[in-house]
CSV table of C-alpha atoms and ligand atoms in Angstrom, one decimal:
chain,number,residue,atom,x,y,z
A,15,MET,CA,45.2,59.9,211.1
A,16,SER,CA,43.7,63.6,210.4
A,17,SER,CA,42.7,64.6,207.4
A,18,ALA,CA,45.8,66.6,207.1
A,19,GLU,CA,47.7,63.9,206.8
A,20,THR,CA,45.7,61.5,204.5
A,21,ILE,CA,45.9,64.5,201.8
A,22,GLU,CA,49.4,65.3,202.2
A,23,LYS,CA,50.9,64.8,199.1
A,24,PRO,CA,54.3,63.0,199.1
A,25,ILE,CA,56.2,65.9,198.0
A,26,GLN,CA,55.4,67.4,201.3
A,27,LYS,CA,55.9,64.2,203.3
A,28,GLU,CA,59.4,64.0,202.9
A,29,ASN,CA,60.3,67.5,203.3
A,30,ARG,CA,58.3,68.2,205.9
A,31,ASN,CA,60.7,69.8,208.1
A,32,MET,CA,60.5,72.7,205.1
A,33,SER,CA,57.8,74.4,204.7
A,34,SER,CA,57.0,76.1,201.3
A,35,ASN,CA,58.1,79.8,201.2
A,36,ASN,CA,57.0,80.3,198.0
A,37,LEU,CA,61.2,81.4,197.1
A,38,LEU,CA,60.8,80.2,193.4
A,39,LYS,CA,56.8,81.4,192.8
A,40,GLY,CA,56.3,82.2,189.3
A,41,LYS,CA,59.9,80.4,188.4
A,42,LYS,CA,60.2,78.2,185.4
A,43,GLY,CA,63.3,75.5,185.3
A,44,ILE,CA,65.2,73.1,183.7
A,45,ILE,CA,66.1,70.0,185.9
A,46,VAL,CA,69.2,67.9,183.9
A,47,GLY,CA,70.2,64.8,185.6
A,48,VAL,CA,67.5,62.8,186.9
A,49,ALA,CA,68.5,59.2,186.7
A,50,ASN,CA,66.1,57.7,189.4
A,51,LYS,CA,64.5,58.5,193.2
A,52,TRP,CA,68.3,58.8,194.4
A,53,SER,CA,69.6,61.1,191.8
A,54,ILE,CA,70.4,64.7,193.8
A,55,ALA,CA,68.5,66.2,190.9
A,56,TRP,CA,65.5,64.8,191.8
A,57,ALA,CA,65.6,65.8,195.4
A,58,VAL,CA,66.2,69.3,193.4
A,59,ALA,CA,63.3,69.4,191.3
A,60,LYS,CA,61.1,68.0,194.3
A,61,ALA,CA,62.0,71.3,196.5
A,62,CYS,CA,62.0,73.6,193.5
A,63,ILE,CA,58.5,72.1,193.0
A,64,ARG,CA,58.0,72.6,196.9
A,65,GLU,CA,58.9,76.5,196.5
A,66,GLY,CA,56.2,77.3,193.6
A,67,ALA,CA,58.3,76.7,190.2
A,68,GLU,CA,57.0,75.2,187.0
A,69,ILE,CA,59.7,72.6,185.9
A,70,GLY,CA,60.8,70.6,182.9
A,71,PHE,CA,63.2,67.8,182.7
A,72,THR,CA,65.3,66.4,180.2
A,73,TYR,CA,66.0,62.8,180.4
A,74,GLN,CA,68.9,60.2,178.9
A,75,GLY,CA,67.1,57.7,177.0
A,76,GLU,CA,63.9,55.9,176.9
A,77,ARG,CA,65.1,53.8,180.4
A,78,VAL,CA,65.3,56.8,182.1
A,79,LEU,CA,61.8,58.6,181.2
A,80,ARG,CA,60.3,55.6,182.0
A,81,ASN,CA,62.1,55.9,185.7
A,82,LEU,CA,60.8,59.9,185.4
A,83,GLU,CA,57.1,58.6,184.5
A,84,LYS,CA,56.9,56.6,187.5
A,85,LEU,CA,58.4,59.4,189.7
A,86,PHE,CA,55.9,61.6,188.3
A,87,LYS,CA,53.2,59.0,189.3
A,88,GLU,CA,54.6,58.5,192.8
A,89,GLU,CA,54.5,62.2,193.9
A,90,ASN,CA,51.0,63.6,191.4
A,91,LEU,CA,52.9,65.3,189.2
A,92,GLN,CA,50.8,66.0,186.0
A,93,GLU,CA,53.2,64.8,183.0
A,94,PRO,CA,55.9,67.6,183.3
A,95,TYR,CA,57.5,68.7,180.7
A,96,SER,CA,60.4,66.8,179.3
A,97,ILE,CA,62.6,66.1,176.7
A,98,ASN,CA,65.6,63.4,175.7
A,99,LEU,CA,69.1,64.6,176.2
A,100,ASP,CA,72.2,63.0,175.5
A,101,VAL,CA,74.8,66.0,176.6
A,102,THR,CA,77.5,64.5,174.3
A,103,LYS,CA,75.3,65.4,171.0
A,104,ASP,CA,75.2,68.8,169.4
A,105,GLU,CA,71.9,68.3,167.9
A,106,GLU,CA,70.2,67.5,171.0
A,107,LEU,CA,71.2,69.9,172.4
A,108,LYS,CA,70.3,72.6,169.9
A,109,ASN,CA,66.9,70.7,170.0
A,110,ALA,CA,66.8,70.7,173.9
A,111,GLY,CA,67.3,74.5,174.0
A,112,GLU,CA,65.1,75.7,170.7
A,113,GLU,CA,61.7,73.1,172.1
A,114,VAL,CA,62.6,74.5,175.3
A,115,LYS,CA,61.8,78.0,175.0
A,116,LYS,CA,58.7,77.1,172.8
A,117,GLN,CA,57.3,75.1,175.4
A,118,PHE,CA,58.0,77.9,178.3
A,119,GLY,CA,59.5,80.9,176.8
A,120,GLN,CA,61.6,82.6,179.5
A,121,VAL,CA,63.6,79.6,181.4
A,122,ASP,CA,64.9,81.7,185.1
A,123,PHE,CA,67.3,78.7,186.0
A,124,PHE,CA,68.8,75.1,185.2
A,125,LEU,CA,70.3,72.3,187.8
A,126,HIS,CA,73.1,70.7,185.9
A,127,ALA,CA,73.2,67.6,187.6
A,128,VAL,CA,75.4,65.2,184.8
A,129,ALA,CA,78.2,63.3,185.6
A,130,PHE,CA,80.0,60.1,183.6
A,131,ALA,CA,83.4,58.0,183.9
A,132,LYS,CA,84.2,54.7,182.5
A,133,HIS,CA,84.0,52.3,185.5
A,134,GLU,CA,87.8,51.3,185.3
A,135,GLU,CA,89.3,55.2,185.8
A,136,LEU,CA,87.4,55.5,188.9
A,137,GLY,CA,89.8,53.2,191.2
A,138,GLY,CA,93.0,51.9,191.2
A,139,GLU,CA,95.9,54.5,190.2
A,140,PHE,CA,95.2,57.5,188.5
A,141,VAL,CA,98.0,57.6,186.2
A,142,ASN,CA,97.0,55.2,183.8
A,143,THR,CA,93.9,56.9,183.1
A,144,SER,CA,93.5,56.1,179.4
A,145,ARG,CA,93.0,59.3,176.6
A,146,ASP,CA,90.0,58.0,175.7
A,147,GLY,CA,88.0,57.5,179.5
A,148,TYR,CA,89.9,61.1,180.2
A,149,HIS,CA,88.3,63.1,177.2
A,150,LEU,CA,84.5,60.7,177.7
A,151,ALA,CA,84.4,62.4,181.5
A,152,GLN,CA,85.2,65.9,180.2
A,153,ASP,CA,83.2,65.9,177.5
A,154,VAL,CA,80.1,64.1,179.8
A,155,SER,CA,80.7,66.0,183.0
A,156,SER,CA,82.6,69.3,182.6
A,157,TYR,CA,81.8,70.5,178.5
A,158,SER,CA,78.3,70.1,179.0
A,159,LEU,CA,77.9,73.0,181.8
A,160,VAL,CA,79.7,74.5,178.2
A,161,ALA,CA,77.3,73.4,176.2
A,162,LEU,CA,73.9,73.6,177.7
A,163,ALA,CA,74.0,77.5,178.9
A,164,LYS,CA,74.8,77.8,175.2
A,165,ALA,CA,71.6,76.2,174.3
A,166,PHE,CA,69.5,77.8,176.6
A,167,LYS,CA,71.1,81.4,176.7
A,168,PRO,CA,68.3,82.5,174.1
A,169,ALA,CA,65.4,81.4,176.6
A,170,MET,CA,67.3,83.0,179.7
A,171,GLU,CA,68.7,85.9,178.5
A,172,GLU,CA,65.7,88.6,178.0
A,173,LYS,CA,65.4,88.1,182.1
A,174,GLY,CA,68.4,86.8,183.6
A,175,GLY,CA,68.5,83.4,185.6
A,176,SER,CA,70.0,81.1,187.3
A,177,ILE,CA,72.6,78.3,186.3
A,178,VAL,CA,73.4,75.7,189.3
A,179,ALA,CA,75.8,72.8,188.8
A,180,LEU,CA,77.0,70.1,191.3
A,181,SER,CA,81.0,69.4,191.7
A,182,TYR,CA,82.6,67.5,194.5
A,183,LEU,CA,85.9,68.0,197.0
A,184,GLY,CA,87.7,65.5,194.4
A,185,SER,CA,88.2,68.6,192.2
A,186,GLU,CA,90.8,70.5,194.7
A,187,ARG,CA,92.0,67.5,196.7
A,188,VAL,CA,93.2,64.1,195.7
A,189,VAL,CA,90.0,61.8,197.1
A,190,LYS,CA,91.2,58.2,196.8
A,191,ASN,CA,89.6,56.5,193.4
A,192,TYR,CA,87.6,59.5,192.0
A,193,ASN,CA,90.6,60.3,189.9
A,194,VAL,CA,89.2,61.2,186.4
A,195,MET,CA,86.4,62.6,187.8
A,196,GLY,CA,88.3,65.2,189.9
A,197,VAL,CA,89.9,66.3,186.8
A,198,ALA,CA,86.7,66.9,185.0
A,199,LYS,CA,84.8,68.8,188.3
A,200,ALA,CA,88.1,71.2,188.3
A,201,ALA,CA,87.3,72.2,184.5
A,202,LEU,CA,83.7,72.0,185.6
A,203,GLU,CA,83.8,74.7,188.3
A,204,SER,CA,86.5,76.9,186.2
A,205,SER,CA,83.9,76.6,183.3
A,206,ALA,CA,81.5,78.3,185.9
A,207,ARG,CA,83.5,80.9,186.4
A,208,TYR,CA,84.5,81.5,182.8
A,209,LEU,CA,80.8,81.7,182.4
A,210,ALA,CA,79.9,83.6,185.0
A,211,TYR,CA,81.7,86.2,183.5
A,212,ASP,CA,80.5,86.1,180.2
A,213,LEU,CA,76.9,85.7,181.0
A,214,GLY,CA,76.7,88.4,184.0
A,215,ALA,CA,76.5,90.7,181.3
A,216,LYS,CA,72.7,89.2,180.8
A,217,ASN,CA,72.0,88.9,184.3
A,218,ILE,CA,72.7,85.0,184.1
A,219,ARG,CA,74.5,83.8,187.3
A,220,VAL,CA,76.4,80.7,187.2
A,221,ASN,CA,76.9,78.9,190.6
A,222,VAL,CA,78.6,75.5,191.7
A,223,VAL,CA,77.4,73.7,194.1
A,224,SER,CA,79.8,70.7,196.0
A,225,PRO,CA,78.2,68.0,198.1
A,226,GLY,CA,79.6,65.5,200.4
A,227,PRO,CA,79.5,62.3,199.5
A,228,ILE,CA,76.0,60.6,199.1
A,229,LYS,CA,74.5,57.5,198.0
A,230,THR,CA,73.3,57.4,194.6
A,231,LEU,CA,73.5,55.3,191.3
A,232,SER,CA,77.0,57.3,190.0
A,233,ALA,CA,78.4,57.1,193.4
A,234,SER,CA,78.2,53.6,193.6
A,235,GLY,CA,80.3,53.4,190.4
A,236,ILE,CA,83.4,54.7,192.7
A,237,ALA,CA,85.3,51.9,194.7
A,238,ASP,CA,84.9,51.9,198.4
A,239,PHE,CA,82.0,54.5,197.9
A,240,SER,CA,80.4,53.4,201.7
A,241,LYS,CA,83.9,53.4,203.2
A,242,MET,CA,83.9,57.5,201.7
A,243,LEU,CA,80.4,57.8,203.5
A,244,GLU,CA,81.3,55.8,206.9
A,245,HIS,CA,84.6,58.4,206.8
A,246,PHE,CA,82.9,61.2,206.0
A,247,LYS,CA,80.2,61.1,208.8
A,248,ASN,CA,82.6,60.0,211.7
A,249,THR,CA,85.0,63.1,210.7
A,250,ALA,CA,83.1,66.0,209.1
A,251,PRO,CA,82.2,68.8,211.4
A,252,LEU,CA,78.6,67.9,212.0
A,253,ARG,CA,79.2,64.3,212.0
A,254,LYS,CA,76.6,63.4,209.7
A,255,ASN,CA,76.1,62.6,205.8
A,256,VAL,CA,74.6,65.2,203.9
A,257,SER,CA,71.1,64.7,202.3
A,258,ALA,CA,70.2,65.3,198.8
A,259,GLU,CA,67.5,67.5,200.4
A,260,GLU,CA,70.1,69.5,201.6
A,261,VAL,CA,71.7,70.2,198.8
A,262,ALA,CA,68.7,70.8,197.1
A,263,ASP,CA,67.4,73.2,199.7
A,264,THR,CA,70.8,75.1,199.0
A,265,CYS,CA,70.2,75.0,195.2
A,266,VAL,CA,66.4,76.3,195.5
A,267,PHE,CA,68.3,79.3,197.4
A,268,LEU,CA,70.7,79.5,194.2
A,269,PHE,CA,67.8,79.7,191.8
A,270,SER,CA,65.7,82.1,194.0
A,271,ASP,CA,66.3,85.8,194.2
A,272,LEU,CA,67.7,85.4,197.8
A,273,SER,CA,71.1,84.6,196.0
A,274,ARG,CA,70.9,87.6,193.1
A,275,ALA,CA,74.1,89.3,193.9
A,276,ILE,CA,76.1,85.7,193.9
A,277,THR,CA,77.9,84.3,191.3
A,278,GLY,CA,81.1,82.4,190.0
A,279,GLU,CA,81.0,81.0,193.3
A,280,LEU,CA,81.5,77.3,194.4
A,281,LEU,CA,79.4,77.0,197.8
A,282,TYR,CA,80.0,73.5,199.9
A,283,VAL,CA,76.9,71.6,201.3
A,284,ASP,CA,79.2,69.3,202.8
A,285,CYS,CA,78.9,69.3,206.8
A,286,GLY,CA,81.9,71.2,207.0
A,287,TYR,CA,84.1,68.3,205.5
A,288,ASN,CA,86.2,70.7,203.3
A,289,THR,CA,87.4,72.8,206.2
A,290,LEU,CA,89.8,69.9,207.4
A,291,ALA,CA,92.7,69.6,207.2
A,292,MET,CA,93.1,66.0,208.3
B,23,NAD,P1,73.1,59.9,189.3
B,23,NAD,O1,74.0,58.7,189.1
B,23,NAD,O2,71.2,59.7,190.0
B,23,NAD,O3,73.1,61.4,187.9
B,23,NAD,C1,73.8,61.3,187.4
B,23,NAD,C2,73.0,61.6,185.6
B,23,NAD,O4,73.9,62.3,184.8
B,23,NAD,C3,72.4,60.9,185.7
B,23,NAD,O5,71.0,61.1,185.5
B,23,NAD,C4,72.6,60.5,184.3
B,23,NAD,O6,71.9,60.1,183.0
B,23,NAD,C5,73.3,61.5,183.9
B,23,NAD,N1,74.0,61.6,182.9
B,23,NAD,C6,75.4,60.6,182.2
B,23,NAD,N2,75.7,60.7,181.1
B,23,NAD,C7,74.6,61.6,180.8
B,23,NAD,C8,74.9,62.0,179.1
B,23,NAD,N3,75.6,61.8,178.3
B,23,NAD,N4,73.6,63.1,178.7
B,23,NAD,C9,72.7,63.1,179.8
B,23,NAD,N5,72.7,63.4,181.0
B,23,NAD,C10,74.0,62.0,181.0
B,23,NAD,O7,74.1,60.5,190.5
B,23,NAD,P2,74.1,61.9,191.4
B,23,NAD,O8,74.8,61.4,192.5
B,23,NAD,O9,72.9,62.4,191.5
B,23,NAD,O10,74.6,62.7,190.1
B,23,NAD,C11,74.2,63.9,190.2
B,23,NAD,C12,75.6,64.8,190.2
B,23,NAD,O11,76.1,65.3,191.4
B,23,NAD,C13,77.1,64.6,189.4
B,23,NAD,O12,77.2,66.0,188.8
B,23,NAD,C14,77.6,64.4,190.6
B,23,NAD,O13,79.3,64.1,190.1
B,23,NAD,C15,77.2,65.3,191.5
B,23,NAD,N6,77.4,64.7,193.0
B,23,NAD,C16,77.3,63.8,193.5
B,23,NAD,C17,77.9,63.2,194.7
B,23,NAD,C18,77.8,62.0,194.9
B,23,NAD,O14,78.1,61.1,196.1
B,23,NAD,N7,76.3,61.5,194.8
B,23,NAD,C19,78.5,64.6,195.5
B,23,NAD,C20,79.5,65.4,194.7
B,23,NAD,C21,79.0,65.4,193.6
C-alpha cells in the first residue's frame, strides 16, 4: 500500500473517480435529509465537502443525530454544525433559520431531501388514499420546501444562492405503488417553479433533481421496490441503476456557479429512463 493510499480519507476513496475541482470552494450549505449512510443527502454532503464547501446539517430527532455523529467520525469530519429540525413544526423551522444565520452568516445553498408517507399509502390502490395520509405526505414532502425556503431566505438573500430539491418520475407518470407520494412530488416540483420566480429577484435559484430509484430507507417503504430497481436496470438507456454519488455530482453542479443561469428546472438523473415510452 502506498503512503498516498494510507492517508486517503474515506470520502476521497468513495469518490475515487471524481477528484475535487473546488467547485464549491468558499461556499456554505445546509443539507436537510440525512437519515443514515444510504441517504442520498449523505452522498450529496460528501460531494459538497469534496468540492470545498462548508456544510451544516439538520437532523430529525436524537436517533438520527446519533447516526450522523457516527458518519462524521467514519469520515474524519470535525463535528459539523447540526440542528434538530422536524419540517412539520413551524417553531423548529423558525429556530433553524435564525440559528443557521447566526452560525454561518451567509448560506449559499441548501438541499431538500425530505419525504414521508404512511406505509399503507405506498401500495395497493391510490383511490383508497386517506385524507390524513394525503395531507401528511404533502406536508412533509412538498410544503416543507416552501417552509425551508422561507426560513433560510434571510441567510441567502444578501448574496443569492441555490436551492435543490429531490423528486421522482412518479410525479408525472403513474408508477405502481408510488401513489400519494407521486402527488406530493408533483406539488413539490410546482412549488419549486413558483419559488424560483419569487426568489429569482434575490438571485436565489431553485431547481429539482429527479433521480431514478436508489435503495434507501425511504425507498424500502415502497411495495415491490426491488422489482422496480431490476426493471429500471434492464430498461434504462444506460442499462444500469443510478447511484447516489451520480445524483450528488449533479447537485454539486446546481449549487455551483456553473449553473448560474439555471432556475425553475427539473433535471433527471436517471440513466435516461424518463425518455422511454415503453
Ligand atoms: P432517506 O430515508 O435516507 O431520506 C429521507 C429523509 O427525510 C430522512 O433523512 C428523514 O429523516 C427525512 N424526514 C422525513 N420526515 C421528516 C420530517 N418530518 N422532518 C425532517 N426530516 C424528515 O431516503 P432517500 O431516498 O435518500 O430520500 C431523500 C429524497 O430523495 C426524498 O425526497 C426522496 O423522495 C427522494 N428520492 C428518492 C429516490 C429513491 O429511490 N431513493 C428516488 C427519487 C427521489
